[in-house]
Structures are given as structure tokens and as C-alpha cells.
PDB file of C-alpha atoms in Angstrom:
ATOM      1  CA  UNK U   1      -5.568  24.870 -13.179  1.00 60.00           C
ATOM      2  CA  UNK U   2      -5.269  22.210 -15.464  1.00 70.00           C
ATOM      3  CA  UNK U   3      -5.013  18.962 -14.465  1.00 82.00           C
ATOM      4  CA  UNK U   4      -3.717  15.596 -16.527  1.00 87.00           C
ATOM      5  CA  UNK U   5      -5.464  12.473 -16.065  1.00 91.00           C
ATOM      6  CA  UNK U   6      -3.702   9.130 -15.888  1.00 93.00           C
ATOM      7  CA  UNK U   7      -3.314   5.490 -14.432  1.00 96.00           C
ATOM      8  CA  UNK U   8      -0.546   4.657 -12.661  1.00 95.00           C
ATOM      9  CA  UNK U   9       0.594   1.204 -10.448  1.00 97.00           C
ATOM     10  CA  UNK U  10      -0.295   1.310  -7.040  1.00 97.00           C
ATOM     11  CA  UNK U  11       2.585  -0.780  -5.487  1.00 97.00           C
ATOM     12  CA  UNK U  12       4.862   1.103  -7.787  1.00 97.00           C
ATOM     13  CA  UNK U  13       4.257   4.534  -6.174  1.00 97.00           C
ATOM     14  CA  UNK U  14       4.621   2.193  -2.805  1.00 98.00           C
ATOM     15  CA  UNK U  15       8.033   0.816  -3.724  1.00 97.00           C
ATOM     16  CA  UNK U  16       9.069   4.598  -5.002  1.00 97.00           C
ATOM     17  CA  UNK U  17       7.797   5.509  -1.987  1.00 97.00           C
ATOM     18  CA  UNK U  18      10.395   3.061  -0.077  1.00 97.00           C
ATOM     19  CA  UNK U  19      13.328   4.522  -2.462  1.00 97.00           C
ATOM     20  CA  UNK U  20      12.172   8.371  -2.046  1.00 97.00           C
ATOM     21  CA  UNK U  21      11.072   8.704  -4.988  1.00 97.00           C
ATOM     22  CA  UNK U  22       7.314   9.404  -3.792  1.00 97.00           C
ATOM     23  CA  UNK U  23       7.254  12.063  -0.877  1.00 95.00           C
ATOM     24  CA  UNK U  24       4.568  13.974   1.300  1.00 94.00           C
ATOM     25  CA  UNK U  25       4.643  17.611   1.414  1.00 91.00           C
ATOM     26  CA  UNK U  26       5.145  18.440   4.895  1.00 87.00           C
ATOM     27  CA  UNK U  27       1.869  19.921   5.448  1.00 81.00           C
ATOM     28  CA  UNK U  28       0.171  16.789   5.308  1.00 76.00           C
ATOM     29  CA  UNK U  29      -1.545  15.557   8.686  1.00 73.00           C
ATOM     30  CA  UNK U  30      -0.206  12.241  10.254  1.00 80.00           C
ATOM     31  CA  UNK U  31      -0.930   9.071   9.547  1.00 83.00           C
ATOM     32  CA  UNK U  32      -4.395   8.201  11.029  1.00 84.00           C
ATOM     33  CA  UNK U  33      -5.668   4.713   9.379  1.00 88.00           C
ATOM     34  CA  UNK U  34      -6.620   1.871  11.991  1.00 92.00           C
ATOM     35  CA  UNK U  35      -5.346  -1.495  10.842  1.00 94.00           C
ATOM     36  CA  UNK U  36      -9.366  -2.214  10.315  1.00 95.00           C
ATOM     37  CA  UNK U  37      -9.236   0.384   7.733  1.00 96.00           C
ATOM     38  CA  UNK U  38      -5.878  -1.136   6.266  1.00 96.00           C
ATOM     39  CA  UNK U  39      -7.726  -4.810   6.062  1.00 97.00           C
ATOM     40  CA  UNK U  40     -10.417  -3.153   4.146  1.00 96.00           C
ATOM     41  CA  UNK U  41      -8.273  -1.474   1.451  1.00 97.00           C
ATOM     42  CA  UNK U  42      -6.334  -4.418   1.449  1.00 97.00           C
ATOM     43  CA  UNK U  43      -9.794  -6.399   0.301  1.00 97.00           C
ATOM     44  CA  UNK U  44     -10.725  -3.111  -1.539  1.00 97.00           C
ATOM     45  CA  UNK U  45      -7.754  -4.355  -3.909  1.00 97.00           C
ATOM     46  CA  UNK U  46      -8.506  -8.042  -4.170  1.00 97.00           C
ATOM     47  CA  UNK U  47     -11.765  -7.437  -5.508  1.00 96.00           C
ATOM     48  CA  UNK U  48     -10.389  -4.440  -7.670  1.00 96.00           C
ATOM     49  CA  UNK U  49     -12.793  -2.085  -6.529  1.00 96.00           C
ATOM     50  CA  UNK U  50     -12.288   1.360  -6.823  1.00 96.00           C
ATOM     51  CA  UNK U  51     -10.417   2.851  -3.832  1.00 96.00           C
ATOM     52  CA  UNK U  52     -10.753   6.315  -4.967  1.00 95.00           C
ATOM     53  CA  UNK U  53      -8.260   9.046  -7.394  1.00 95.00           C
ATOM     54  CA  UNK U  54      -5.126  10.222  -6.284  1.00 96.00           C
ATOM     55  CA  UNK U  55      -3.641  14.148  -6.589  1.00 95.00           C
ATOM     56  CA  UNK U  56      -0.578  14.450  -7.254  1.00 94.00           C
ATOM     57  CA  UNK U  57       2.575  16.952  -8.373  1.00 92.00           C
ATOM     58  CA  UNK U  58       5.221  15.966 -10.688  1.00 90.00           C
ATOM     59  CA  UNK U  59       8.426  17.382  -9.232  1.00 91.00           C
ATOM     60  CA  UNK U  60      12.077  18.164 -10.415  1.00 90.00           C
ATOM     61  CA  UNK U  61      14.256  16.294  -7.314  1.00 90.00           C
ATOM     62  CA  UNK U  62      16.389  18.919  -7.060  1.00 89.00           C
ATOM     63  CA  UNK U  63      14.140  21.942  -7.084  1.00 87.00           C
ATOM     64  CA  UNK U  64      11.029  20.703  -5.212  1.00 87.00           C
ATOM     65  CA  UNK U  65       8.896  23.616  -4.348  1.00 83.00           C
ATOM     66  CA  UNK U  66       7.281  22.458  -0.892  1.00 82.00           C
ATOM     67  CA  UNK U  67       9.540  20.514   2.157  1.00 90.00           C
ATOM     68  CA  UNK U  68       8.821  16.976   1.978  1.00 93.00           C
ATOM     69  CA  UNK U  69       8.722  14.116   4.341  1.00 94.00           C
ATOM     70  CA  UNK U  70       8.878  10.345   3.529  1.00 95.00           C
ATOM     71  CA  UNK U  71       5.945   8.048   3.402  1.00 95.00           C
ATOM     72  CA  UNK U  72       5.882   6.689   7.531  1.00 93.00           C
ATOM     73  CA  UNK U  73       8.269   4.186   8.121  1.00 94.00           C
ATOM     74  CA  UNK U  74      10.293   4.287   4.579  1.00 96.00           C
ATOM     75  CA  UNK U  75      13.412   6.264   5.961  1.00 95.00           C
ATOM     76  CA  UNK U  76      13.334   4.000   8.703  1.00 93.00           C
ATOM     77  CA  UNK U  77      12.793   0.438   6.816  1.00 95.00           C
ATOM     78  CA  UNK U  78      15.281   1.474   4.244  1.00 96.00           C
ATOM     79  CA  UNK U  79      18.768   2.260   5.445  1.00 93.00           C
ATOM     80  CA  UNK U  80      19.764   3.550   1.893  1.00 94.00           C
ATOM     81  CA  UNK U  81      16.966   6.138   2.502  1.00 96.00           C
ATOM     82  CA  UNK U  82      17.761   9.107   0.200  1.00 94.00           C
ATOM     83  CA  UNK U  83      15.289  11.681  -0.672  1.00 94.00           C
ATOM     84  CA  UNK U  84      14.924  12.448  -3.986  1.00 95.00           C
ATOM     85  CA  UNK U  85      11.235  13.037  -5.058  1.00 95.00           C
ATOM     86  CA  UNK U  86       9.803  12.628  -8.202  1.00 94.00           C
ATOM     87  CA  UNK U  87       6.424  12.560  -6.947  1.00 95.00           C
ATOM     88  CA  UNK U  88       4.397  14.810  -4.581  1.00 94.00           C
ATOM     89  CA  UNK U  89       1.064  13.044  -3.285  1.00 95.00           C
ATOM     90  CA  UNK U  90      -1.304  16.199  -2.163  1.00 92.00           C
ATOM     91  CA  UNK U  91      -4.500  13.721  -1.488  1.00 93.00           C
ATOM     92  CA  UNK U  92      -4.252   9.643  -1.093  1.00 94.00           C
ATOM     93  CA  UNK U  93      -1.593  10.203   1.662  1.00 92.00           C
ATOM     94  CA  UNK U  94      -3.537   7.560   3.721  1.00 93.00           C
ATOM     95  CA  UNK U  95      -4.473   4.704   1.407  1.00 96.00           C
ATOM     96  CA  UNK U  96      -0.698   5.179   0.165  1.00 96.00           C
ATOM     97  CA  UNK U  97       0.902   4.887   3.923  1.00 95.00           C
ATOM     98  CA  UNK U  98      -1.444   2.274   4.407  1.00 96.00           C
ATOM     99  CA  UNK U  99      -0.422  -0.273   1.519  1.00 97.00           C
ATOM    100  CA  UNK U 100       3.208   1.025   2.604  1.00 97.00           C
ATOM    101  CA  UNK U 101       2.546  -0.210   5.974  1.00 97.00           C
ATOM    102  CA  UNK U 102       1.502  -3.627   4.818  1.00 98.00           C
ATOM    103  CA  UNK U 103       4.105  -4.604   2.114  1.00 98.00           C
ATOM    104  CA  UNK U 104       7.082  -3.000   4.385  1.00 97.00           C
ATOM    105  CA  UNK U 105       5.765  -3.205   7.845  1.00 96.00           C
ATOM    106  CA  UNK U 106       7.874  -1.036   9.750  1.00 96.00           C
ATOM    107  CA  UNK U 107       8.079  -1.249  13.673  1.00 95.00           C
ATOM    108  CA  UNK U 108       5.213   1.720  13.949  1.00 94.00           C
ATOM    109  CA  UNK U 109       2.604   1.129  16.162  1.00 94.00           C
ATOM    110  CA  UNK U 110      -1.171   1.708  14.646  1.00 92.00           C
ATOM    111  CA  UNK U 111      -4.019   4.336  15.731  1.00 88.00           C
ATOM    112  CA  UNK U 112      -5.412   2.888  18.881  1.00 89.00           C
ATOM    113  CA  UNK U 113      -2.704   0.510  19.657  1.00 91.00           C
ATOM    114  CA  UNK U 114       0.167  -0.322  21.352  1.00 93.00           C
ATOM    115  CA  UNK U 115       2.780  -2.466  19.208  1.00 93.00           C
ATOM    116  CA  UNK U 116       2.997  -2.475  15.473  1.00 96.00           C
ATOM    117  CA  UNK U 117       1.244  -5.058  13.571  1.00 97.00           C
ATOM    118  CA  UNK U 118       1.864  -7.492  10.868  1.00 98.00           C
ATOM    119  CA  UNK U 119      -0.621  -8.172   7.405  1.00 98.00           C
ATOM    120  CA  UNK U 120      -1.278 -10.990   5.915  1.00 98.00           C
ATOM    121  CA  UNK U 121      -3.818 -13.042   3.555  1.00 98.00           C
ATOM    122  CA  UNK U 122      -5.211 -16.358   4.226  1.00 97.00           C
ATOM    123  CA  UNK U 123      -5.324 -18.096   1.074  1.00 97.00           C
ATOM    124  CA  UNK U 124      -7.611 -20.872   2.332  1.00 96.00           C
ATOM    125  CA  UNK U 125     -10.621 -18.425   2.598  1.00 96.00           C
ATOM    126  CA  UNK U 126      -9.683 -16.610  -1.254  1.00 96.00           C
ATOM    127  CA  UNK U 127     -10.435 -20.042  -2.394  1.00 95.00           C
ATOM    128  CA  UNK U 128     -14.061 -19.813  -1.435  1.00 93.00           C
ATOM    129  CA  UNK U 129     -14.264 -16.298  -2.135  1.00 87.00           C
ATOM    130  CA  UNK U 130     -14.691 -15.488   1.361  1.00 82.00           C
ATOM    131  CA  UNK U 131     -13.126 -11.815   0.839  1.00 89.00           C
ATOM    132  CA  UNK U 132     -14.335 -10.439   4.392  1.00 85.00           C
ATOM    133  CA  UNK U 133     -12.361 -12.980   6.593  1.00 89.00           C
ATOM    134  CA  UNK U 134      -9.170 -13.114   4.172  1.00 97.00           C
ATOM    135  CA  UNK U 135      -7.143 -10.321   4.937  1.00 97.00           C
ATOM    136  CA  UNK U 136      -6.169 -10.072   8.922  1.00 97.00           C
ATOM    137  CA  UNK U 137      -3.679  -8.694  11.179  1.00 97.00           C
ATOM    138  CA  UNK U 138      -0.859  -9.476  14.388  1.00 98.00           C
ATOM    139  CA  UNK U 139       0.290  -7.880  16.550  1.00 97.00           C
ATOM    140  CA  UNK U 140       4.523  -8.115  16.391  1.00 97.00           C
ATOM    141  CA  UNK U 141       4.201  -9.420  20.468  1.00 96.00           C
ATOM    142  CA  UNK U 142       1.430 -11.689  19.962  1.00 97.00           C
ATOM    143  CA  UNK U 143       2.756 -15.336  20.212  1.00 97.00           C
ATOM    144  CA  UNK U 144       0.744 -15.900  16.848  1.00 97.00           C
ATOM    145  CA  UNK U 145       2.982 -13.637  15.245  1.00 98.00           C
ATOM    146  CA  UNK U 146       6.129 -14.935  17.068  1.00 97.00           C
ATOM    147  CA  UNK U 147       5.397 -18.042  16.180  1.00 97.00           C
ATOM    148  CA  UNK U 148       5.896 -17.815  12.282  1.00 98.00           C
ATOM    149  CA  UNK U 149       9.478 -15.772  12.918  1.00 98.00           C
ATOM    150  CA  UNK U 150      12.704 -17.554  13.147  1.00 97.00           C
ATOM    151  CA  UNK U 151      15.791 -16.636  14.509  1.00 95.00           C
ATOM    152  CA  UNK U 152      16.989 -14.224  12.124  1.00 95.00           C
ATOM    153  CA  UNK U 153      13.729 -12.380  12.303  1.00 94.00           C
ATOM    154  CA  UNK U 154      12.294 -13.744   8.982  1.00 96.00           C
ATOM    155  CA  UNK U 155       9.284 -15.835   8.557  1.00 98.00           C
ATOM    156  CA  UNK U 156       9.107 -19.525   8.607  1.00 98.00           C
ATOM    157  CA  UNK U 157       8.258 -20.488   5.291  1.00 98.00           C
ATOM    158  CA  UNK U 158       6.928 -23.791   6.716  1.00 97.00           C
ATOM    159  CA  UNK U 159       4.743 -22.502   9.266  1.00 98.00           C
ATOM    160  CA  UNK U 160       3.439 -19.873   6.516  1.00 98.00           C
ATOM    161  CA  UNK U 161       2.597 -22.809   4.164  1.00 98.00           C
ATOM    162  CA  UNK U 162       0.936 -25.232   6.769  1.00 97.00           C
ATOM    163  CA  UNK U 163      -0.984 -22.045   8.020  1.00 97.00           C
ATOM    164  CA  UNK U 164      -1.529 -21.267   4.077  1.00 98.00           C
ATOM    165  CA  UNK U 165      -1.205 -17.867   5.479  1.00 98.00           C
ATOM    166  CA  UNK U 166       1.081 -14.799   2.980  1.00 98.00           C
ATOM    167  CA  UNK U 167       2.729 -12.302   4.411  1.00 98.00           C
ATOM    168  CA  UNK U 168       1.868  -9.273   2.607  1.00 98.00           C
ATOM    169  CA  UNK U 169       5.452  -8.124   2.830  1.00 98.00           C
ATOM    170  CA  UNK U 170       5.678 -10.936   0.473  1.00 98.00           C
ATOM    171  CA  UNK U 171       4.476  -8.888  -2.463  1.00 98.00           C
ATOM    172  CA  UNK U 172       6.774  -5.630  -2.136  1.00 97.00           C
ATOM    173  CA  UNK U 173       9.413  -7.659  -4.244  1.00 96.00           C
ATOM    174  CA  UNK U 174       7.091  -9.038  -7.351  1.00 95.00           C
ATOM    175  CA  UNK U 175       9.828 -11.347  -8.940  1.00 94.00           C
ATOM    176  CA  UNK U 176      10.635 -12.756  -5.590  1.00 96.00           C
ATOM    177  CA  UNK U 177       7.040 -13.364  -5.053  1.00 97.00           C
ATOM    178  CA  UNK U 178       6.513 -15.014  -8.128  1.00 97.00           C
ATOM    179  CA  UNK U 179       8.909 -17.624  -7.287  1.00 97.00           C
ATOM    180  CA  UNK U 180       7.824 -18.211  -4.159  1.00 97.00           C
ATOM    181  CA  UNK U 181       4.166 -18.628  -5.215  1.00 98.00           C
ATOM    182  CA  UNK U 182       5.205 -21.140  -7.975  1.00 97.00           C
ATOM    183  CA  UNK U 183       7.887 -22.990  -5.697  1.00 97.00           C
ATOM    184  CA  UNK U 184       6.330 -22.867  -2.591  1.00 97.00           C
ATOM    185  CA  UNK U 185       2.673 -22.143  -1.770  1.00 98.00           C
ATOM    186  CA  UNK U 186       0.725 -22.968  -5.423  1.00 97.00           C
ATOM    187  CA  UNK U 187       1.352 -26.674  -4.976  1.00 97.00           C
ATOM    188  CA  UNK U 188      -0.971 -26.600  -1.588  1.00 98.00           C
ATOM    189  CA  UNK U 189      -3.969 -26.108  -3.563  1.00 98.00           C
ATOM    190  CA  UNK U 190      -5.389 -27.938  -6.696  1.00 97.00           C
ATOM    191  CA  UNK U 191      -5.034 -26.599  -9.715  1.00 97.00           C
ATOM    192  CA  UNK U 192      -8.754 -24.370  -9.535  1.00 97.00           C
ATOM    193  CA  UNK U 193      -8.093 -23.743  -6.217  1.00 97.00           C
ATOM    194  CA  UNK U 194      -4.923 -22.407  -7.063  1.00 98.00           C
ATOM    195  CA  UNK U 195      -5.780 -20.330 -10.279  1.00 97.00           C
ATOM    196  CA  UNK U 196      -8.470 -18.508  -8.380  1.00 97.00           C
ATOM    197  CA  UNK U 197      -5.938 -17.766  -5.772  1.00 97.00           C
ATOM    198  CA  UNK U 198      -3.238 -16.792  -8.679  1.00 97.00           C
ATOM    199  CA  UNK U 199      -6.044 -14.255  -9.839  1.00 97.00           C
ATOM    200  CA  UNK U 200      -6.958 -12.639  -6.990  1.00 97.00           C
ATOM    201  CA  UNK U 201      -3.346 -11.635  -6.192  1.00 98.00           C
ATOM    202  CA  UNK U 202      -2.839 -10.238  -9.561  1.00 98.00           C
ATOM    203  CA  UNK U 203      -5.523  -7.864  -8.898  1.00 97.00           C
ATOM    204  CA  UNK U 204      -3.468  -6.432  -6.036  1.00 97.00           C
ATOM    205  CA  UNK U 205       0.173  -6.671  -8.035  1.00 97.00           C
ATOM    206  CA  UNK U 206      -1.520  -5.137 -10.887  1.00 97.00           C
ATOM    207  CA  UNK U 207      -3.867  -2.160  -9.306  1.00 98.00           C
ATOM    208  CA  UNK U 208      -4.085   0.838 -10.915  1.00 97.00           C
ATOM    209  CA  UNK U 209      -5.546   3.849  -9.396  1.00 96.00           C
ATOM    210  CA  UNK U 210      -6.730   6.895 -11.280  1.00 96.00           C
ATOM    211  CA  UNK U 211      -4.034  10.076 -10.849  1.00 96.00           C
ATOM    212  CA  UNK U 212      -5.185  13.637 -11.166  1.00 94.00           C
ATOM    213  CA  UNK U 213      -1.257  15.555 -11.829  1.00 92.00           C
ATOM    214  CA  UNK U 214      -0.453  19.198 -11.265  1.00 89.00           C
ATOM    215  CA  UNK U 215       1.638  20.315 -14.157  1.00 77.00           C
ATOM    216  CA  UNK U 216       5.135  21.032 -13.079  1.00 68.00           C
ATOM    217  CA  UNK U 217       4.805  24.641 -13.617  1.00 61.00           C
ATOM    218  CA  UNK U 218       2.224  25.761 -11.327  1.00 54.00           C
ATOM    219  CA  UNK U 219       2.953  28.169  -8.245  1.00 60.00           C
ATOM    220  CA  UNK U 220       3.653  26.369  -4.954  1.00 57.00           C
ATOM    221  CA  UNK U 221       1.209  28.783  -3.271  1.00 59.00           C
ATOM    222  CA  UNK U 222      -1.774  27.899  -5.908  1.00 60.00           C
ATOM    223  CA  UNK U 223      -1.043  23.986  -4.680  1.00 61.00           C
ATOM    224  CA  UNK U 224      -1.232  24.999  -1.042  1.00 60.00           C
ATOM    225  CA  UNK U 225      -4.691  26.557  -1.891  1.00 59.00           C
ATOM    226  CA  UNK U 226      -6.105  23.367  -3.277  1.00 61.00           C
ATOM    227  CA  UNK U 227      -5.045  20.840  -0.657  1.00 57.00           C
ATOM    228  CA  UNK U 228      -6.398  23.226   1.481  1.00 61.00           C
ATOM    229  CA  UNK U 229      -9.556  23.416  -0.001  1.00 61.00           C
ATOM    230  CA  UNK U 230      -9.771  19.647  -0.692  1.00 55.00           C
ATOM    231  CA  UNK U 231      -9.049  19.078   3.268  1.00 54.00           C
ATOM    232  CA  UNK U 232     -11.251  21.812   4.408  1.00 53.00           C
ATOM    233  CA  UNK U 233     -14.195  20.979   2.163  1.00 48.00           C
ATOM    234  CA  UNK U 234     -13.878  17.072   2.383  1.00 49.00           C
ATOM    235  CA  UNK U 235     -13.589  17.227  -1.759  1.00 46.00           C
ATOM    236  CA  UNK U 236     -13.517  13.761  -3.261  1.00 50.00           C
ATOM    237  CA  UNK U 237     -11.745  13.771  -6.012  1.00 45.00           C
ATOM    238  CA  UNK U 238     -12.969  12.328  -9.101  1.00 41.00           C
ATOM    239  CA  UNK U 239     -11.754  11.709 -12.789  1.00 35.00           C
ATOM    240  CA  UNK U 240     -13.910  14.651 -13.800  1.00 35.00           C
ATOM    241  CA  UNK U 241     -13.563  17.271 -10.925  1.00 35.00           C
ATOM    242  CA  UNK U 242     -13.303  20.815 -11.711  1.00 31.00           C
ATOM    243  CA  UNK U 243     -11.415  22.093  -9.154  1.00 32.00           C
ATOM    244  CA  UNK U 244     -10.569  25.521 -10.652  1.00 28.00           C
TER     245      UNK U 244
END
């Protein structure tokens, strides 16, 4: 099996994700990640370390040769939810739900709890490159949480800004980010505080994780074979892997 090597977006595949456009096949197991493990990807990104290579199938929408299920939460976020898949993810289900979970945050509670939980990025601490303590988490029914949500259920952008706390739902629209970094948040800082803080979010708007794709062509039973394997053998998938 030959496989193509490429780079792709990461919160591109996440927003295709939200439009259908990036499916599971329905053999995938659940969604397992603790919101510790979602922090830690989340910081993964900041720094732009490597988070590991994703498998995936390119896939005609209207001959797709497995049954597919959304990313968690997307048909339920997105009213206009329409599956149409472009994309088949076979292995980076998890880190994929994960940054889904944290840009959309649907009402889904985590492994281990109770009530779903909210994301976000104190900026404060990315000015002193204190990457550990910068990404944390709410719960939706902690008063912490309630406190920053208005009546119509959005945030309060001046609670958010005298916290100097972002949402990271904040970044799953990048043009309406921009303008709220520039008109909103960038002013709280001076002007090296706020570069550094401009450059660390980049790294997360601009990520780009490695892509192993299955040519269109192969046999859906040959596909079935190596996700097993992968899951079976606890394969880690690498640039250079020879899985065949």
C-alpha cells in the first residue's frame, strides 16, 4: 500500500470537521481524552511541538466506502449538519475530537466527569512563557464559568479582557479572531508583551500536522486491516512507516 505524504492545517480539518467534510469511520472507538489530556495538546500546539502524524483516506462524498460518523459534538453544534465527507481520519481520531472540543465546545460531558467543560488560555502567563499554567479548563456549572456568560449565552467580552483570559472557541472563526485580538485584547499588553502573545497564537492558527493518505483506490477491506493492525499493535505512525 502506498501511502502519500503531506502537511495539512490542523484547525482546517477541525472546521471541515464542523461542516462534514472530515468524518470517522464508524469503527472507530469513542472518544476517550480527559480534559488534562486536551490542556496538554492544547500547549503541545503553542509551543509547536510535534503532536504526532495523522492517517487518513481521501474519499468521493457520494461513494464513501465505510459508514461514517461525525467528529463528537459537530452534528450537534452545527444545525446545518450535513454529511458529506471528503476526508476519512483512520488514526488521530482523538487529538482531532479533542481540538474540536475546544474551539466548538459542545454540551458533552468529558471522561471522568459530570458536566461539559469550557477551554481557554490565559494570556497573562504566555507573556512569561509560563506554558504549563496557560491553558485551563471550567466546568459549564461552575460559577467561574457562569460568571463570564451573559444573557444570551455568549461571553462577556469585558470580563474576558479584565480576566485577560481567551476563549478558545475564539479561534474556530480566524478572521473574527483577528479582529478581536487587534480591537479588543492586544491593547492590554505592551507592545513585547503583546507580540509574544501574537506569536504564540499563530503557532496554534497555523499548525500543521504531518498526513499519511490512502489513495482513493484502495479496497475498503485492505483499510479495515490496517486500522486494525495500527489499534491492535499500538503502531505510531511516522513520516517514514512501512506499513505494508
Amino acid at each position: 500500500m502506498e501511502l502519500e505524504w503531506s502537511k495539512k492545517k490542523l484547525l482546517e480539518l477541525v472546521r471541515k470537521a464542523y461542516h462534514g467534510e472530515v468524518m470517522l469511520p464508524d469503527f472507530q472507538r469513542n472518544f476517550v481524552w480527559a480534559r488534562n489530556d486536551i490542556e496538554e495538546l492544547i500547549c503541545s500546539l503553542l509551543e509547536r511541538m510535534f503532536i504526532g502524524t495523522f492517517l487518513i483516506q481521501r474519499v468521493n462524498p457520494t461513494d464513501v466506502p465505510f459508514k461514517v460518523i461525525p467528529i463528537e459534538g459537530a452534528d450537534k453544534i452545527n444545525g446545518n449538519f450535513i454529511p458529506k465527507p471528503e476526508i476519512i481520519v483512520l488514526d488521530g481520531q482523538q487529538r482531532l475530537t479533542s481540538l474540536f472540543y475546544a474551539l466548538y465546545s459542545p454540551d458533552i460531558p468529558l471522561k471522568n466527569t459530570t458536566n461539559p467543560y469550557a477551554f481557554f488560555i490565559d494570556l497573562q502567563e504566555l507573556t512569561i512563557d509560563d506554558i504549563e499554567d496557560v491553558v485551563f479548563s471550567w466546568s459549564k456549572q461552575w460559577r467561574e464559568y457562569k460568571s463570564l456568560i451573559d444573557d444570551t449565552g455568549g461571553y462577556k467580552l469585558s470580563e474576558l479582557k479584565k480576566e485577560k483570559i481567551l476563549p478558545l472557541t475564539f479561534l474556530a472563526d480566524e478572521s473574527n479572531f483577528w479582529k478581536l485580538w487587534y480591537g479588543e485584547f492586544r491593547n492590554l499588553f505592551d507592545e513585547d508583551e503583546a507580540q509574544k502573545i501574537e506569536n504564540y497564537l499563530k503557532n496554534i492558527i497555523d499548525y500543521q500536522v504531518h498526513v499519511l493518505s490512502i489513495p482513493l483506490t484502495e479496497k475498503p477491506e485492505d483499510i479495515a486491516i490496517l486500522f486494525e493492525r495500527i489499534n491492535r499493535t499500538g503502531i505510531k505512525l511516522s513520516v517514514s512507516i512501512h506499513l505494508f
